[in-house]
CSV table of C-alpha atoms in Angstrom, one decimal:
chain,number,residue,atom,x,y,z
A,221,VAL,CA,32.4,-55.8,69.6
A,222,GLU,CA,33.6,-53.0,67.4
A,223,THR,CA,36.4,-54.7,65.6
A,224,GLY,CA,34.6,-57.9,64.5
A,225,SER,CA,34.4,-61.3,66.2
A,226,ALA,CA,36.9,-64.0,66.9
A,227,GLU,CA,36.5,-67.3,65.1
A,228,ASP,CA,37.4,-70.9,65.8
A,229,LYS,CA,40.4,-70.6,63.5
A,230,ASP,CA,41.9,-67.8,65.7
A,231,TYR,CA,42.2,-70.4,68.5
A,232,LYS,CA,43.3,-73.3,66.4
A,233,ALA,CA,46.9,-74.3,67.4
A,234,SER,CA,47.2,-71.0,69.5
A,235,GLY,CA,47.9,-72.8,72.7
A,236,TYR,CA,44.9,-71.1,74.4
A,237,ASP,CA,41.6,-72.5,75.5
A,238,ARG,CA,38.3,-70.8,74.5
A,239,GLY,CA,37.7,-69.6,78.1
A,240,HIS,CA,34.1,-68.7,79.1
A,241,LEU,CA,33.4,-65.5,80.9
A,242,ALA,CA,29.9,-66.5,81.9
A,243,PRO,CA,30.4,-70.3,82.5
A,244,ALA,CA,28.6,-72.7,80.3
A,245,ALA,CA,27.8,-74.7,83.5
A,246,ASP,CA,25.8,-71.8,84.8
A,247,MET,CA,23.5,-71.9,81.7
A,248,SER,CA,22.3,-75.5,82.0
A,249,PHE,CA,18.9,-74.2,83.0
A,250,ASP,CA,18.0,-73.4,79.4
A,251,LYS,CA,19.1,-74.9,76.0
A,252,THR,CA,19.2,-71.5,74.3
A,253,ALA,CA,21.2,-69.9,77.1
A,254,LEU,CA,23.7,-72.8,77.0
A,255,GLU,CA,24.2,-72.5,73.3
A,256,GLU,CA,24.6,-68.7,73.5
A,257,SER,CA,27.3,-69.1,76.2
A,258,PHE,CA,29.5,-70.4,73.4
A,259,TYR,CA,29.3,-67.1,71.4
A,260,PHE,CA,32.7,-65.6,71.0
A,261,SER,CA,31.5,-62.4,72.8
A,262,ASN,CA,31.6,-64.7,75.9
A,263,ILE,CA,34.9,-66.3,75.1
A,264,SER,CA,38.4,-65.1,75.7
A,265,PRO,CA,41.9,-66.8,75.3
A,266,GLN,CA,42.9,-68.5,78.5
A,267,VAL,CA,46.0,-70.5,79.4
A,268,PRO,CA,44.7,-74.1,79.6
A,269,SER,CA,46.0,-74.8,83.1
A,270,PHE,CA,44.5,-71.5,84.3
A,271,ASN,CA,41.1,-72.2,82.6
A,272,ARG,CA,40.9,-75.7,83.9
A,273,GLY,CA,42.5,-74.9,87.3
A,274,VAL,CA,42.1,-71.9,89.5
A,275,TRP,CA,39.5,-70.2,87.2
A,276,LYS,CA,37.3,-73.3,87.2
A,277,LYS,CA,37.6,-73.3,91.0
A,278,LEU,CA,36.4,-69.7,91.1
A,279,GLU,CA,33.5,-70.5,88.9
A,280,THR,CA,32.6,-73.5,91.1
A,281,TYR,CA,32.9,-71.3,94.2
A,282,VAL,CA,30.5,-68.6,92.7
A,283,ARG,CA,27.9,-71.3,91.9
A,284,SER,CA,28.2,-72.6,95.5
A,285,ALA,CA,27.8,-69.1,96.9
A,286,ALA,CA,24.8,-68.4,94.7
A,287,LYS,CA,23.1,-71.6,95.6
A,288,ASN,CA,23.6,-71.0,99.3
A,289,LEU,CA,22.8,-67.3,99.3
A,290,GLY,CA,19.9,-67.4,96.8
A,291,THR,CA,21.0,-64.4,94.8
A,292,VAL,CA,24.4,-62.9,94.0
A,293,TYR,CA,25.3,-60.4,91.4
A,294,VAL,CA,28.4,-61.2,89.4
A,295,VAL,CA,30.5,-59.3,86.9
A,296,THR,CA,33.4,-61.0,85.2
A,297,GLY,CA,35.8,-60.2,82.4
A,298,PRO,CA,39.3,-59.7,81.1
A,299,ILE,CA,41.4,-56.7,82.2
A,300,LEU,CA,42.2,-55.1,78.8
A,301,LYS,CA,45.0,-52.7,78.2
A,302,SER,CA,47.1,-51.7,75.2
A,303,GLY,CA,50.0,-53.8,74.2
A,304,LEU,CA,48.5,-57.3,74.9
A,305,SER,CA,49.7,-60.2,72.8
A,306,GLU,CA,47.3,-61.4,70.2
A,307,ILE,CA,46.3,-64.7,68.5
A,308,GLY,CA,44.8,-65.5,65.1
A,309,GLU,CA,44.0,-63.6,62.0
A,310,ASN,CA,41.5,-61.4,63.8
A,311,GLY,CA,44.1,-60.3,66.4
A,312,VAL,CA,42.3,-61.6,69.5
A,313,ASP,CA,43.8,-60.0,72.6
A,314,VAL,CA,45.2,-62.3,75.2
A,315,PRO,CA,44.6,-60.8,78.6
A,316,ASP,CA,47.2,-60.9,81.3
A,317,ASN,CA,44.5,-61.0,84.0
A,318,TYR,CA,40.9,-61.8,84.5
A,319,TYR,CA,38.5,-60.5,87.2
A,320,LYS,CA,35.3,-61.4,88.9
A,321,THR,CA,33.4,-59.4,91.4
A,322,ILE,CA,30.5,-60.6,93.5
A,323,LEU,CA,27.9,-58.6,95.3
A,324,TYR,CA,25.4,-59.9,97.9
A,325,PHE,CA,22.8,-58.0,99.7
A,326,SER,CA,19.9,-58.8,102.1
A,327,ASP,CA,17.9,-56.8,104.5
A,328,THR,CA,20.7,-57.0,107.0
A,329,LEU,CA,23.9,-57.2,105.0
A,330,ILE,CA,25.6,-55.8,101.9
A,331,THR,CA,29.0,-57.2,101.1
A,332,GLY,CA,31.2,-57.7,98.0
A,333,ILE,CA,34.4,-59.3,97.0
A,334,ALA,CA,36.6,-59.1,93.9
A,335,PHE,CA,39.3,-61.4,92.4
A,336,ILE,CA,42.0,-60.7,90.0
A,337,MET,CA,43.7,-63.8,88.6
A,338,PRO,CA,46.7,-64.0,86.3
A,339,ASN,CA,46.1,-65.7,83.0
A,340,GLN,CA,48.9,-68.2,83.6
A,341,LYS,CA,49.7,-71.5,85.2
A,342,VAL,CA,49.6,-70.9,88.9
A,343,SER,CA,50.9,-73.2,91.6
A,344,ASP,CA,48.5,-71.8,94.2
A,345,ASN,CA,44.9,-72.7,93.5
A,346,ASP,CA,43.4,-71.1,96.6
A,347,ILE,CA,41.1,-68.6,95.1
A,348,PHE,CA,41.2,-66.4,98.2
A,349,ASN,CA,44.8,-65.6,97.6
A,350,TYR,CA,43.6,-63.6,94.6
A,351,THR,CA,41.1,-61.4,96.4
A,352,VAL,CA,41.3,-57.6,96.1
A,353,THR,CA,38.9,-54.9,97.2
A,354,ILE,CA,36.4,-53.8,94.6
A,355,ASP,CA,38.0,-50.4,94.8
A,356,GLU,CA,41.3,-51.9,93.6
A,357,LEU,CA,39.5,-53.8,90.8
A,358,GLU,CA,37.9,-50.5,89.7
A,359,LYS,CA,41.3,-48.8,89.6
A,360,GLN,CA,42.7,-51.6,87.4
A,361,THR,CA,39.7,-51.8,85.0
A,362,GLY,CA,38.4,-48.3,85.0
A,363,ILE,CA,34.9,-49.7,85.6
A,364,ASP,CA,32.5,-48.6,88.4
A,365,PHE,CA,30.9,-51.9,89.3
A,366,TRP,CA,28.1,-51.2,91.7
A,367,PRO,CA,27.1,-47.5,91.0
A,368,ALA,CA,23.4,-48.1,91.8
A,369,LEU,CA,24.2,-48.7,95.5
A,370,PRO,CA,23.6,-45.7,97.8
A,371,TYR,CA,26.9,-43.7,97.8
A,372,PHE,CA,27.8,-44.4,101.5
A,373,ILE,CA,27.0,-48.1,101.2
A,374,GLU,CA,29.0,-48.4,97.9
A,375,LYS,CA,32.0,-46.7,99.4
A,376,LYS,CA,32.0,-48.9,102.5
A,377,THR,CA,31.3,-52.1,100.5
A,378,GLU,CA,34.0,-51.5,97.9
A,379,LYS,CA,36.8,-50.6,100.3
A,380,GLN,CA,36.8,-53.7,102.4
A,381,ILE,CA,36.6,-57.5,102.1
A,382,ASN,CA,34.6,-59.6,104.5
A,383,LEU,CA,36.6,-62.8,104.1
A,384,ASP,CA,34.9,-64.6,107.0
A,385,PHE,CA,31.6,-64.2,105.2
A,386,TRP,CA,32.8,-65.3,101.8
A,387,LYS,CA,35.0,-68.2,102.9
A,388,GLN,CA,32.0,-70.0,104.4
A,389,TYR,CA,30.7,-70.8,100.9
A,390,LYS,CA,33.7,-72.8,99.6
A,391,PRO,CA,32.3,-75.9,97.9
Protein backbone atom coordinates (compact mmCIF):
# COMPACT_ATOMS: atom_id res chain seq x y z
CA VAL A 1 0.00 0.00 0.00
CA GLU A 2 1.83 3.07 -1.25
CA THR A 3 -0.26 5.75 0.47
CA GLY A 4 -0.25 4.36 3.98
CA SER A 5 -2.71 2.15 5.79
CA ALA A 6 -6.26 2.61 6.90
CA GLU A 7 -6.94 2.64 10.62
CA ASP A 8 -9.88 1.78 12.86
CA LYS A 9 -10.70 5.48 13.20
CA ASP A 10 -11.28 5.71 9.42
CA TYR A 11 -14.21 3.31 9.77
CA LYS A 12 -15.65 4.69 13.02
CA ALA A 13 -19.08 6.22 12.34
CA SER A 14 -18.46 5.92 8.57
CA GLY A 15 -21.49 3.70 7.96
CA TYR A 16 -19.28 1.01 6.39
CA ASP A 17 -18.22 -2.42 7.58
CA ARG A 18 -14.59 -3.46 7.57
CA GLY A 19 -15.20 -6.01 4.80
CA HIS A 20 -12.70 -8.84 4.38
CA LEU A 21 -11.32 -9.65 0.95
CA ALA A 22 -9.94 -13.04 2.05
CA PRO A 23 -12.64 -14.11 4.54
CA ALA A 24 -11.63 -14.60 8.16
CA ALA A 25 -13.70 -17.80 8.17
CA ASP A 26 -11.31 -19.25 5.59
CA MET A 27 -8.36 -18.71 7.93
CA SER A 28 -9.60 -20.74 10.90
CA PHE A 29 -7.02 -23.45 10.11
CA ASP A 30 -4.29 -21.35 11.77
CA LYS A 31 -4.30 -18.77 14.58
CA THR A 32 -1.72 -16.55 12.87
CA ALA A 33 -3.54 -16.65 9.52
CA LEU A 34 -6.79 -15.74 11.28
CA GLU A 35 -5.17 -12.79 13.08
CA GLU A 36 -3.50 -11.60 9.86
CA SER A 37 -6.83 -11.67 8.00
CA PHE A 38 -7.74 -8.57 10.04
CA TYR A 39 -4.87 -6.49 8.62
CA PHE A 40 -6.20 -3.44 6.83
CA SER A 41 -4.50 -4.63 3.64
CA ASN A 42 -7.21 -7.33 3.62
CA ILE A 43 -10.04 -4.97 4.58
CA SER A 44 -12.11 -2.65 2.42
CA PRO A 45 -15.20 -0.50 3.12
CA GLN A 46 -18.39 -2.41 2.43
CA VAL A 47 -22.02 -1.42 2.81
CA PRO A 48 -23.20 -3.45 5.83
CA SER A 49 -26.13 -5.15 4.07
CA PHE A 50 -23.83 -6.06 1.16
CA ASN A 51 -21.08 -7.44 3.42
CA ARG A 52 -23.51 -9.44 5.57
CA GLY A 53 -25.74 -10.41 2.64
CA VAL A 54 -24.82 -11.31 -0.92
CA TRP A 55 -21.04 -11.01 -0.33
CA LYS A 56 -21.27 -13.41 2.61
CA LYS A 57 -23.30 -15.79 0.43
CA LEU A 58 -20.55 -15.68 -2.20
CA GLU A 59 -17.87 -16.38 0.43
CA THR A 60 -19.89 -19.34 1.72
CA TYR A 61 -20.35 -20.60 -1.83
CA VAL A 62 -16.60 -20.48 -2.52
CA ARG A 63 -15.89 -22.46 0.67
CA SER A 64 -18.46 -25.06 -0.41
CA ALA A 65 -16.99 -25.32 -3.91
CA ALA A 66 -13.46 -25.63 -2.52
CA LYS A 67 -14.52 -28.32 -0.08
CA ASN A 68 -16.26 -30.31 -2.80
CA LEU A 69 -13.62 -29.84 -5.49
CA GLY A 70 -10.56 -30.15 -3.29
CA THR A 71 -8.67 -27.21 -4.75
CA VAL A 72 -9.81 -23.98 -6.35
CA TYR A 73 -7.87 -20.82 -7.04
CA VAL A 74 -9.54 -17.58 -5.97
CA VAL A 75 -8.71 -13.95 -6.61
CA THR A 76 -10.86 -11.27 -5.02
CA GLY A 77 -10.79 -7.54 -4.56
CA PRO A 78 -12.34 -4.16 -5.12
CA ILE A 79 -12.65 -2.60 -8.55
CA LEU A 80 -10.68 0.59 -8.11
CA LYS A 81 -10.97 3.65 -10.29
CA SER A 82 -10.51 7.38 -9.93
CA GLY A 83 -13.20 9.49 -8.33
CA LEU A 84 -14.35 7.00 -5.68
CA SER A 85 -15.81 8.40 -2.48
CA GLU A 86 -13.57 8.18 0.57
CA ILE A 87 -13.89 7.70 4.31
CA GLY A 88 -11.74 8.75 7.24
CA GLU A 89 -8.67 10.90 7.71
CA ASN A 90 -6.64 8.54 5.54
CA GLY A 91 -8.98 8.89 2.56
CA VAL A 92 -9.87 5.20 2.27
CA ASP A 93 -11.50 4.60 -1.12
CA VAL A 94 -15.01 3.15 -1.06
CA PRO A 95 -15.30 0.84 -4.08
CA ASP A 96 -18.52 0.79 -6.10
CA ASN A 97 -17.98 -2.90 -6.94
CA TYR A 98 -16.14 -5.98 -5.72
CA TYR A 99 -15.08 -9.02 -7.70
CA LYS A 100 -14.18 -12.63 -7.19
CA THR A 101 -12.90 -15.07 -9.77
CA ILE A 102 -12.50 -18.80 -9.27
CA LEU A 103 -10.50 -21.27 -11.32
CA TYR A 104 -10.75 -25.04 -11.10
CA PHE A 105 -8.73 -27.55 -13.06
CA SER A 106 -8.28 -31.29 -13.07
CA ASP A 107 -6.92 -33.79 -15.58
CA THR A 108 -10.19 -33.60 -17.52
CA LEU A 109 -11.57 -30.09 -16.93
CA ILE A 110 -10.46 -26.48 -16.66
CA THR A 111 -13.20 -23.99 -15.90
CA GLY A 112 -13.53 -20.59 -14.33
CA ILE A 113 -16.16 -18.14 -13.23
CA ALA A 114 -16.19 -14.49 -12.17
CA PHE A 115 -18.55 -12.33 -10.16
CA ILE A 116 -18.90 -8.56 -10.03
CA MET A 117 -21.12 -7.32 -7.21
CA PRO A 118 -22.20 -3.76 -6.45
CA ASN A 119 -21.19 -2.47 -3.03
CA GLN A 120 -24.76 -1.61 -2.10
CA LYS A 121 -27.84 -3.10 -0.57
CA VAL A 122 -29.23 -5.51 -3.14
CA SER A 123 -32.65 -7.09 -3.19
CA ASP A 124 -31.45 -10.10 -5.19
CA ASN A 125 -29.14 -12.33 -3.17
CA ASP A 126 -28.72 -15.01 -5.86
CA ILE A 127 -24.98 -14.87 -6.44
CA PHE A 128 -25.30 -16.30 -9.94
CA ASN A 129 -27.11 -13.17 -11.08
CA TYR A 130 -23.74 -11.40 -10.72
CA THR A 131 -21.67 -13.71 -12.90
CA VAL A 132 -19.59 -12.36 -15.74
CA THR A 133 -16.95 -13.93 -17.94
CA ILE A 134 -13.40 -13.66 -16.73
CA ASP A 135 -12.74 -11.67 -19.93
CA GLU A 136 -15.29 -9.08 -18.79
CA LEU A 137 -13.75 -8.92 -15.32
CA GLU A 138 -10.32 -8.41 -16.88
CA LYS A 139 -11.69 -5.51 -18.95
CA GLN A 140 -13.15 -3.84 -15.86
CA THR A 141 -10.10 -4.32 -13.63
CA GLY A 142 -7.19 -4.24 -16.08
CA ILE A 143 -5.86 -7.45 -14.47
CA ASP A 144 -4.89 -10.61 -16.37
CA PHE A 145 -6.07 -13.22 -13.85
CA TRP A 146 -4.86 -16.57 -15.15
CA PRO A 147 -1.83 -15.81 -17.37
CA ALA A 148 0.01 -19.04 -16.49
CA LEU A 149 -2.57 -21.14 -18.32
CA PRO A 150 -1.60 -22.23 -21.84
CA TYR A 151 -2.82 -19.50 -24.20
CA PHE A 152 -5.57 -21.45 -25.99
CA ILE A 153 -6.92 -22.83 -22.67
CA GLU A 154 -6.82 -19.38 -21.07
CA LYS A 155 -8.76 -17.82 -23.95
CA LYS A 156 -11.40 -20.56 -23.94
CA THR A 157 -11.77 -20.58 -20.14
CA GLU A 158 -12.02 -16.81 -19.85
CA LYS A 159 -14.65 -16.24 -22.53
CA GLN A 160 -17.32 -18.65 -21.27
CA ILE A 161 -19.10 -19.58 -18.06
CA ASN A 162 -20.03 -23.19 -17.34
CA LEU A 163 -22.96 -22.38 -15.03
CA ASP A 164 -24.15 -25.99 -14.86
CA PHE A 165 -20.80 -26.98 -13.39
CA TRP A 166 -20.57 -24.12 -10.88
CA LYS A 167 -24.20 -24.19 -9.71
CA GLN A 168 -23.89 -27.74 -8.40
CA TYR A 169 -21.73 -26.48 -5.51
CA LYS A 170 -24.31 -24.16 -3.95
CA PRO A 171 -24.30 -24.80 -0.19
